[in-house]
């Protein structure tokens, strides 16, 4: 049953590519999350500076 072995190899390759793709997408998502946190902090700091500026 050579065709069964070939099918198994093909399915394993598909699984590997899917795992790699998911890992890349997850890493990209983590990068976006880090950037978003950084931007939110900058926005918060800017808001505080503006608040102090209007108090003067």
PDB file of N, CA and C in Angstrom:
ATOM      1  N   UNK A   1       0.825  -1.185   0.000  1.00  0.00           N
ATOM      2  CA  UNK A   1       0.000   0.000   0.000  1.00  0.00           C
ATOM      3  C   UNK A   1       0.873   1.255   0.000  1.00  0.00           C
ATOM      4  N   UNK A   2       1.593   1.400  -1.094  1.00  0.00           N
ATOM      5  CA  UNK A   2       2.476   2.544  -1.254  1.00  0.00           C
ATOM      6  C   UNK A   2       1.694   3.859  -1.262  1.00  0.00           C
ATOM      7  N   UNK A   3       0.520   3.857  -1.856  1.00  0.00           N
ATOM      8  CA  UNK A   3      -0.267   5.088  -1.943  1.00  0.00           C
ATOM      9  C   UNK A   3      -0.662   5.591  -0.560  1.00  0.00           C
ATOM     10  N   UNK A   4      -0.850   4.660   0.385  1.00  0.00           N
ATOM     11  CA  UNK A   4      -1.209   5.051   1.743  1.00  0.00           C
ATOM     12  C   UNK A   4      -0.026   5.733   2.432  1.00  0.00           C
ATOM     13  N   UNK A   5       1.169   5.203   2.206  1.00  0.00           N
ATOM     14  CA  UNK A   5       2.383   5.822   2.766  1.00  0.00           C
ATOM     15  C   UNK A   5       2.589   7.207   2.156  1.00  0.00           C
ATOM     16  N   UNK A   6       2.378   7.311   0.837  1.00  0.00           N
ATOM     17  CA  UNK A   6       2.524   8.602   0.162  1.00  0.00           C
ATOM     18  C   UNK A   6       1.514   9.610   0.698  1.00  0.00           C
ATOM     19  N   UNK A   7       0.295   9.163   0.894  1.00  0.00           N
ATOM     20  CA  UNK A   7      -0.748  10.033   1.437  1.00  0.00           C
ATOM     21  C   UNK A   7      -0.368  10.505   2.838  1.00  0.00           C
ATOM     22  N   UNK A   8       0.168   9.609   3.633  1.00  0.00           N
ATOM     23  CA  UNK A   8       0.590   9.956   4.993  1.00  0.00           C
ATOM     24  C   UNK A   8       1.686  11.021   4.954  1.00  0.00           C
ATOM     25  N   UNK A   9       2.658  10.868   4.048  1.00  0.00           N
ATOM     26  CA  UNK A   9       3.737  11.848   3.918  1.00  0.00           C
ATOM     27  C   UNK A   9       3.190  13.214   3.512  1.00  0.00           C
ATOM     28  N   UNK A  10       2.259  13.199   2.575  1.00  0.00           N
ATOM     29  CA  UNK A  10       1.658  14.455   2.114  1.00  0.00           C
ATOM     30  C   UNK A  10       0.920  15.150   3.255  1.00  0.00           C
ATOM     31  N   UNK A  11       0.147  14.393   4.005  1.00  0.00           N
ATOM     32  CA  UNK A  11      -0.604  14.980   5.118  1.00  0.00           C
ATOM     33  C   UNK A  11       0.328  15.514   6.200  1.00  0.00           C
ATOM     34  N   UNK A  12       1.426  14.818   6.446  1.00  0.00           N
ATOM     35  CA  UNK A  12       2.400  15.307   7.424  1.00  0.00           C
ATOM     36  C   UNK A  12       3.023  16.621   6.964  1.00  0.00           C
ATOM     37  N   UNK A  13       3.333  16.730   5.678  1.00  0.00           N
ATOM     38  CA  UNK A  13       3.898  17.970   5.143  1.00  0.00           C
ATOM     39  C   UNK A  13       2.904  19.122   5.259  1.00  0.00           C
ATOM     40  N   UNK A  14       1.653  18.846   4.957  1.00  0.00           N
ATOM     41  CA  UNK A  14       0.613  19.876   5.077  1.00  0.00           C
ATOM     42  C   UNK A  14       0.518  20.338   6.527  1.00  0.00           C
ATOM     43  N   UNK A  15       0.567  19.403   7.455  1.00  0.00           N
ATOM     44  CA  UNK A  15       0.517  19.743   8.877  1.00  0.00           C
ATOM     45  C   UNK A  15       1.692  20.600   9.298  1.00  0.00           C
ATOM     46  N   UNK A  16       2.881  20.299   8.796  1.00  0.00           N
ATOM     47  CA  UNK A  16       4.069  21.084   9.142  1.00  0.00           C
ATOM     48  C   UNK A  16       3.925  22.516   8.649  1.00  0.00           C
ATOM     49  N   UNK A  17       3.469  22.668   7.404  1.00  0.00           N
ATOM     50  CA  UNK A  17       3.319  24.011   6.840  1.00  0.00           C
ATOM     51  C   UNK A  17       2.264  24.807   7.603  1.00  0.00           C
ATOM     52  N   UNK A  18       1.206  24.142   8.030  1.00  0.00           N
ATOM     53  CA  UNK A  18       0.158  24.814   8.795  1.00  0.00           C
ATOM     54  C   UNK A  18       0.698  25.277  10.142  1.00  0.00           C
ATOM     55  N   UNK A  19       1.493  24.434  10.800  1.00  0.00           N
ATOM     56  CA  UNK A  19       2.079  24.810  12.086  1.00  0.00           C
ATOM     57  C   UNK A  19       3.012  26.003  11.926  1.00  0.00           C
ATOM     58  N   UNK A  20       3.837  25.991  10.873  1.00  0.00           N
ATOM     59  CA  UNK A  20       4.748  27.106  10.626  1.00  0.00           C
ATOM     60  C   UNK A  20       3.968  28.392  10.369  1.00  0.00           C
ATOM     61  N   UNK A  21       2.918  28.293   9.574  1.00  0.00           N
ATOM     62  CA  UNK A  21       2.102  29.469   9.259  1.00  0.00           C
ATOM     63  C   UNK A  21       1.451  30.012  10.530  1.00  0.00           C
ATOM     64  N   UNK A  22       0.908  29.114  11.358  1.00  0.00           N
ATOM     65  CA  UNK A  22       0.270  29.546  12.598  1.00  0.00           C
ATOM     66  C   UNK A  22       1.275  30.204  13.532  1.00  0.00           C
ATOM     67  N   UNK A  23       2.491  29.674  13.601  1.00  0.00           N
ATOM     68  CA  UNK A  23       3.525  30.256  14.458  1.00  0.00           C
ATOM     69  C   UNK A  23       3.874  31.655  13.976  1.00  0.00           C
ATOM     70  N   UNK A  24       4.015  31.821  12.658  1.00  0.00           N
ATOM     71  CA  UNK A  24       4.337  33.141  12.114  1.00  0.00           C
ATOM     72  C   UNK A  24       3.219  34.136  12.410  1.00  0.00           C
ATOM     73  N   UNK A  25       1.982  33.711  12.242  1.00  0.00           N
ATOM     74  CA  UNK A  25       0.847  34.596  12.515  1.00  0.00           C
ATOM     75  C   UNK A  25       0.776  34.946  13.996  1.00  0.00           C
ATOM     76  N   UNK A  26       1.068  33.975  14.866  1.00  0.00           N
ATOM     77  CA  UNK A  26       1.055  34.216  16.309  1.00  0.00           C
ATOM     78  C   UNK A  26       2.160  35.204  16.684  1.00  0.00           C
ATOM     79  N   UNK A  27       3.349  35.027  16.107  1.00  0.00           N
ATOM     80  CA  UNK A  27       4.448  35.951  16.377  1.00  0.00           C
ATOM     81  C   UNK A  27       4.098  37.362  15.912  1.00  0.00           C
ATOM     82  N   UNK A  28       3.456  37.461  14.752  1.00  0.00           N
ATOM     83  CA  UNK A  28       3.047  38.764  14.235  1.00  0.00           C
ATOM     84  C   UNK A  28       2.022  39.408  15.175  1.00  0.00           C
ATOM     85  N   UNK A  29       1.103  38.597  15.680  1.00  0.00           N
ATOM     86  CA  UNK A  29       0.101  39.095  16.614  1.00  0.00           C
ATOM     87  C   UNK A  29       0.753  39.611  17.895  1.00  0.00           C
ATOM     88  N   UNK A  30       1.749  38.884  18.394  1.00  0.00           N
ATOM     89  CA  UNK A  30       2.466  39.336  19.589  1.00  0.00           C
ATOM     90  C   UNK A  30       3.183  40.656  19.333  1.00  0.00           C
ATOM     91  N   UNK A  31       3.777  40.803  18.156  1.00  0.00           N
ATOM     92  CA  UNK A  31       4.445  42.059  17.808  1.00  0.00           C
ATOM     93  C   UNK A  31       3.450  43.217  17.782  1.00  0.00           C
ATOM     94  N   UNK A  32       2.281  42.979  17.187  1.00  0.00           N
ATOM     95  CA  UNK A  32       1.243  44.019  17.143  1.00  0.00           C
ATOM     96  C   UNK A  32       0.794  44.382  18.557  1.00  0.00           C
ATOM     97  N   UNK A  33       0.652  43.382  19.408  1.00  0.00           N
ATOM     98  CA  UNK A  33       0.214  43.625  20.786  1.00  0.00           C
ATOM     99  C   UNK A  33       1.245  44.459  21.543  1.00  0.00           C
ATOM    100  N   UNK A  34       2.522  44.149  21.355  1.00  0.00           N
ATOM    101  CA  UNK A  34       3.585  44.928  22.003  1.00  0.00           C
ATOM    102  C   UNK A  34       3.560  46.367  21.518  1.00  0.00           C
ATOM    103  N   UNK A  35       3.415  46.551  20.205  1.00  0.00           N
ATOM    104  CA  UNK A  35       3.386  47.896  19.637  1.00  0.00           C
ATOM    105  C   UNK A  35       2.171  48.669  20.143  1.00  0.00           C
ATOM    106  N   UNK A  36       1.042  47.998  20.238  1.00  0.00           N
ATOM    107  CA  UNK A  36      -0.171  48.648  20.730  1.00  0.00           C
ATOM    108  C   UNK A  36       0.007  49.105  22.174  1.00  0.00           C
ATOM    109  N   UNK A  37       0.598  48.263  23.010  1.00  0.00           N
ATOM    110  CA  UNK A  37       0.850  48.638  24.403  1.00  0.00           C
ATOM    111  C   UNK A  37       1.770  49.850  24.475  1.00  0.00           C
ATOM    112  N   UNK A  38       2.790  49.841  23.646  1.00  0.00           N
ATOM    113  CA  UNK A  38       3.740  50.952  23.607  1.00  0.00           C
ATOM    114  C   UNK A  38       3.033  52.242  23.178  1.00  0.00           C
ATOM    115  N   UNK A  39       2.216  52.158  22.133  1.00  0.00           N
ATOM    116  CA  UNK A  39       1.493  53.333  21.644  1.00  0.00           C
ATOM    117  C   UNK A  39       0.483  53.844  22.668  1.00  0.00           C
ATOM    118  N   UNK A  40      -0.183  52.929  23.364  1.00  0.00           N
ATOM    119  CA  UNK A  40      -1.140  53.341  24.396  1.00  0.00           C
ATOM    120  C   UNK A  40      -0.428  54.084  25.517  1.00  0.00           C
ATOM    121  N   UNK A  41       0.749  53.620  25.899  1.00  0.00           N
ATOM    122  CA  UNK A  41       1.531  54.277  26.949  1.00  0.00           C
ATOM    123  C   UNK A  41       1.935  55.672  26.497  1.00  0.00           C
ATOM    124  N   UNK A  42       2.384  55.798  25.243  1.00  0.00           N
ATOM    125  CA  UNK A  42       2.770  57.108  24.722  1.00  0.00           C
ATOM    126  C   UNK A  42       1.577  58.060  24.696  1.00  0.00           C
ATOM    127  N   UNK A  43       0.426  57.555  24.308  1.00  0.00           N
ATOM    128  CA  UNK A  43      -0.777  58.375  24.262  1.00  0.00           C
ATOM    129  C   UNK A  43      -1.180  58.825  25.666  1.00  0.00           C
ATOM    130  N   UNK A  44      -1.074  57.918  26.618  1.00  0.00           N
ATOM    131  CA  UNK A  44      -1.397  58.256  28.007  1.00  0.00           C
ATOM    132  C   UNK A  44      -0.445  59.330  28.532  1.00  0.00           C
ATOM    133  N   UNK A  45       0.847  59.183  28.250  1.00  0.00           N
ATOM    134  CA  UNK A  45       1.832  60.182  28.676  1.00  0.00           C
ATOM    135  C   UNK A  45       1.550  61.536  28.025  1.00  0.00           C
ATOM    136  N   UNK A  46       1.194  61.515  26.750  1.00  0.00           N
ATOM    137  CA  UNK A  46       0.876  62.754  26.050  1.00  0.00           C
ATOM    138  C   UNK A  46      -0.356  63.417  26.668  1.00  0.00           C
ATOM    139  N   UNK A  47      -1.354  62.608  27.009  1.00  0.00           N
ATOM    140  CA  UNK A  47      -2.561  63.134  27.648  1.00  0.00           C
ATOM    141  C   UNK A  47      -2.251  63.801  28.973  1.00  0.00           C
ATOM    142  N   UNK A  48      -1.367  63.204  29.744  1.00  0.00           N
ATOM    143  CA  UNK A  48      -0.973  63.790  31.035  1.00  0.00           C
ATOM    144  C   UNK A  48      -0.249  65.114  30.830  1.00  0.00           C
ATOM    145  N   UNK A  49       0.621  65.167  29.820  1.00  0.00           N
ATOM    146  CA  UNK A  49       1.342  66.408  29.529  1.00  0.00           C
ATOM    147  C   UNK A  49       0.376  67.503  29.098  1.00  0.00           C
ATOM    148  N   UNK A  50      -0.603  67.147  28.280  1.00  0.00           N
ATOM    149  CA  UNK A  50      -1.597  68.127  27.840  1.00  0.00           C
ATOM    150  C   UNK A  50      -2.420  68.622  29.023  1.00  0.00           C
ATOM    151  N   UNK A  51      -2.772  67.719  29.915  1.00  0.00           N
ATOM    152  CA  UNK A  51      -3.547  68.093  31.100  1.00  0.00           C
ATOM    153  C   UNK A  51      -2.765  69.080  31.956  1.00  0.00           C
ATOM    154  N   UNK A  52      -1.478  68.817  32.152  1.00  0.00           N
ATOM    155  CA  UNK A  52      -0.637  69.727  32.935  1.00  0.00           C
ATOM    156  C   UNK A  52      -0.498  71.075  32.229  1.00  0.00           C
ATOM    157  N   UNK A  53      -0.401  71.039  30.916  1.00  0.00           N
ATOM    158  CA  UNK A  53      -0.240  72.262  30.150  1.00  0.00           C
ATOM    159  C   UNK A  53      -1.478  73.151  30.277  1.00  0.00           C
ATOM    160  N   UNK A  54      -2.679  72.552  30.267  1.00  0.00           N
ATOM    161  CA  UNK A  54      -3.906  73.333  30.380  1.00  0.00           C
ATOM    162  C   UNK A  54      -4.149  73.824  31.803  1.00  0.00           C
ATOM    163  N   UNK A  55      -3.548  73.183  32.786  1.00  0.00           N
ATOM    164  CA  UNK A  55      -3.699  73.633  34.175  1.00  0.00           C
ATOM    165  C   UNK A  55      -2.949  74.933  34.415  1.00  0.00           C
ATOM    166  N   UNK A  56      -1.887  75.149  33.653  1.00  0.00           N
ATOM    167  CA  UNK A  56      -1.054  76.340  33.867  1.00  0.00           C
ATOM    168  C   UNK A  56      -1.715  77.600  33.445  1.00  0.00           C
TER     169      UNK A  56
END
